XYZ file of C-alpha atoms in Angstrom:
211
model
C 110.654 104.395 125.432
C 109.885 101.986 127.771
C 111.074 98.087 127.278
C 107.338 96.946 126.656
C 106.635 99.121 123.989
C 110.070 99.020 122.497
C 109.309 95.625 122.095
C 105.464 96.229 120.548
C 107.583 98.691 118.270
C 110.052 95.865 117.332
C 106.873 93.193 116.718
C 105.227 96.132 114.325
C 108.341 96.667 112.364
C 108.730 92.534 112.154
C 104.926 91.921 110.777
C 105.417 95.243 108.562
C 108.501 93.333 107.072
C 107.428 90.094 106.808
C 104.036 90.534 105.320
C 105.584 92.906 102.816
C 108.004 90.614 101.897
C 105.506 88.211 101.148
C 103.573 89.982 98.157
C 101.405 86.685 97.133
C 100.708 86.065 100.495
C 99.721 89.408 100.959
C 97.050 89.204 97.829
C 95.619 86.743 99.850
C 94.588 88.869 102.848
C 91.658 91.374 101.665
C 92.369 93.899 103.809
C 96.429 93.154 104.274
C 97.546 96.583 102.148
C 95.559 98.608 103.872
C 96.084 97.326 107.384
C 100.593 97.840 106.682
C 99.668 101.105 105.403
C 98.211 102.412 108.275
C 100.685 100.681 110.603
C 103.335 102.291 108.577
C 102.244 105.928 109.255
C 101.572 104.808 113.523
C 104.985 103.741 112.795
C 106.475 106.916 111.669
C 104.632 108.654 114.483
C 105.514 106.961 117.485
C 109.543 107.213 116.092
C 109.074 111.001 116.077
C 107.226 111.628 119.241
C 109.554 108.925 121.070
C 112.573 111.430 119.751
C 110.816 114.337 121.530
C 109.958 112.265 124.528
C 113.254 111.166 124.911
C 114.665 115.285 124.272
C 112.161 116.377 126.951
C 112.560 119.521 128.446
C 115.599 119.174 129.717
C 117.630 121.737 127.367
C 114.848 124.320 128.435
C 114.997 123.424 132.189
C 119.581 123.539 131.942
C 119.101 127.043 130.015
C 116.166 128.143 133.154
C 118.807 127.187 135.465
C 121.625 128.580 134.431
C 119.958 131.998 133.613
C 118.898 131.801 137.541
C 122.628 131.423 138.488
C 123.464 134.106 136.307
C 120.786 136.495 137.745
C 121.313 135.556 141.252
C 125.212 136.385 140.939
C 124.132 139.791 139.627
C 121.761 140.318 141.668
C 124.196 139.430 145.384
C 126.812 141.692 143.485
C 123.917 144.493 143.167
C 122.957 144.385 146.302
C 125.639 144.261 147.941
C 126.930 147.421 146.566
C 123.372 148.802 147.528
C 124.165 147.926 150.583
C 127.383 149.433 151.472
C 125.971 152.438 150.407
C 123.079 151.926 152.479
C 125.379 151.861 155.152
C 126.932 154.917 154.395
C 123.915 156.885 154.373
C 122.509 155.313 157.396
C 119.388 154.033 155.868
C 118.881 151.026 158.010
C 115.432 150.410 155.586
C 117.820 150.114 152.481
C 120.663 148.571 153.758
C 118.153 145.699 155.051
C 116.457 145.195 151.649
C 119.933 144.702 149.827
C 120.787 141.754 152.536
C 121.091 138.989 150.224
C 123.087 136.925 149.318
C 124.205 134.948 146.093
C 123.049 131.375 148.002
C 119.675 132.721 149.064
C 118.728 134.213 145.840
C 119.444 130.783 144.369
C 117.331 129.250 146.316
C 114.114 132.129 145.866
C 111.239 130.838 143.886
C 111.089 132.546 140.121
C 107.971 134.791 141.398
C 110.089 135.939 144.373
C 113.057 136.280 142.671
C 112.240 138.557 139.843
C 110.457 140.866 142.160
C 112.999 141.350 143.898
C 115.475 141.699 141.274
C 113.109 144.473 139.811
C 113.213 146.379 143.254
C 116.713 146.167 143.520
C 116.656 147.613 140.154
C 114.253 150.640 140.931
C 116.139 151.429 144.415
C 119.638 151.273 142.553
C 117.862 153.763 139.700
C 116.421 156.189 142.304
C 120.294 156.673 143.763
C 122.525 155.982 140.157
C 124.273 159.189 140.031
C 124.996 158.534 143.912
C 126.074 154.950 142.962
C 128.177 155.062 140.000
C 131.449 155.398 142.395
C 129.862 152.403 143.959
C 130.423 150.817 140.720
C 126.118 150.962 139.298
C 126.009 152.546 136.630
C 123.452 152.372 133.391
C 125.326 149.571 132.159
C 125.034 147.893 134.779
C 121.263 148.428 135.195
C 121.052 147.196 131.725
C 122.594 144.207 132.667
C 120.261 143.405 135.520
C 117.013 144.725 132.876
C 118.277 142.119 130.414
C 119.218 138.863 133.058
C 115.379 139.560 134.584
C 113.585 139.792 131.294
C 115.599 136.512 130.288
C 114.508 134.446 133.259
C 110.760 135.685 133.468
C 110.678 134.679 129.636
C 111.653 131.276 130.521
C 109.071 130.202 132.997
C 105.980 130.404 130.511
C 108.678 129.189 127.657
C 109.290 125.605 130.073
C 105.415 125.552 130.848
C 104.718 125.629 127.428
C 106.953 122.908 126.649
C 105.624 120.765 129.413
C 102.398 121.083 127.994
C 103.154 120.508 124.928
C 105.009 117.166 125.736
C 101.883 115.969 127.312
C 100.236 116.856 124.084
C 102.524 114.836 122.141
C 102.810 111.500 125.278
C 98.590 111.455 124.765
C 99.552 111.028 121.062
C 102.187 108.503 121.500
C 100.701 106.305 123.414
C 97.424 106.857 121.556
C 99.617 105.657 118.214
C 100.176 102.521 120.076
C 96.642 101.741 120.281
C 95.631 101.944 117.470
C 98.897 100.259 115.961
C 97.508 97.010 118.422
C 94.286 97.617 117.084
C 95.282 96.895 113.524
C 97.528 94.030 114.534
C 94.620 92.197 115.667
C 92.669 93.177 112.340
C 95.853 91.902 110.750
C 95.196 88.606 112.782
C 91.986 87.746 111.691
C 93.163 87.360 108.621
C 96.182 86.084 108.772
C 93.652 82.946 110.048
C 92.275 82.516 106.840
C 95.933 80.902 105.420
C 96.522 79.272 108.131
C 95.811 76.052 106.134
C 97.000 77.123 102.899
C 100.191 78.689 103.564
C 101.144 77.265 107.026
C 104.805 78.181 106.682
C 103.849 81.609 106.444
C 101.269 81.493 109.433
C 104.177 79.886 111.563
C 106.534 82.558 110.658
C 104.086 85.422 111.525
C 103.029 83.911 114.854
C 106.445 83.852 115.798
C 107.085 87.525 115.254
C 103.709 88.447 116.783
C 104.851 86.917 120.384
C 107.212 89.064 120.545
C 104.568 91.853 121.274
């Protein structure tokens, strides 16, 4: 939350206090009750969707990128393996598709990288018997199955999120609208006492410049 509307949330919590506080003054104002009501439920809202602003998708994004680092190492250690037997065999082709590296594959976009990962994964299956002394084997494939369906499950997981948060951002800072909305309701009336009850109207206009 940024300092402006940490300090419009500090104002709304003030008036909520003080007019509440002040139950005859409160009589007073026709439409006083319903105005703190409402306030109270914008006020509720924005303190929830500030906590999820403030979460973000930062947990989602850490877990993304550490499932990437985890795949990429598997992947380097695949293909390398690939590749010495590649070399073996003499397949040039082969031995030029498993020349990757642990650094590169890092820095592959998610498309790229787990279409790779799944060729790397049908080449090694073609050859497994062939490869198991080159330390493939199925448990090793399953590895490799489970890392890529991981990371491909993340991307539209984080997109998600981001939408989502904009979702919730429209409905923070539509919260804060209508909470300034009601404020100036609240201020119309508070005009009516500003003769009778001037103590009171000096009070509240102190606590409203703060906003």
């Amino acid at each position: 939350m940024n300092t402006i509307k940490n300090n419009r949330l500090k104002m709304y919590l003030a008036i909520r206090v003080l007019v509440k506080s002040n139950r005859a003054i409160m009589a007073k104002l026709p439409n006083a009750e319903e105005y703190i009501t409402a306030l109270s439920a914008l006020i509720s809202a924005i303190e929830e969707d500030a906590t999820l602003l403030e979460a973000g998708t930062s947990e989602l994004s850490e877990q993304k990128r550490q499932l990437k680092d985890e795949l990429a190492v598997c992947m380097a250690d695949n293909a390398s393996k690939l590749k010495a037997y590649a070399s073996y065999k003499g397949d040039t082709v082969l031995a030029e598709f498993s020349n990757t590296t642990e650094k590169i594959l890092k820095k592959t976009d998610d498309l790229e990288l787990v279409r790779y990962g799944k060729a790397l994964g049908e080449k090694i299956q073609a050859q497994l018997t062939e490869l198991s002394k080159y330390g493939l084997t199925a448990d090793t494939q399953s590895t490799l199955s489970g890392l890529l369906t991981g990371y491909e499950s993340k991307g539209p997981e984080l997109t998600k999120a981001e939408s989502d948060l904009k979702q919730v951002r429209a409905a923070y800072d539509e919260s804060f609208v209508k909470a300034d909305s009601l404020i100036r309701k609240l201020d119309n009336e508070v005009e009516m006492i500003r003769v009778s009850d001037p103590q009171f109207y000096a009070q509240y206009k102190e606590v409203r410049t703060v906003g």
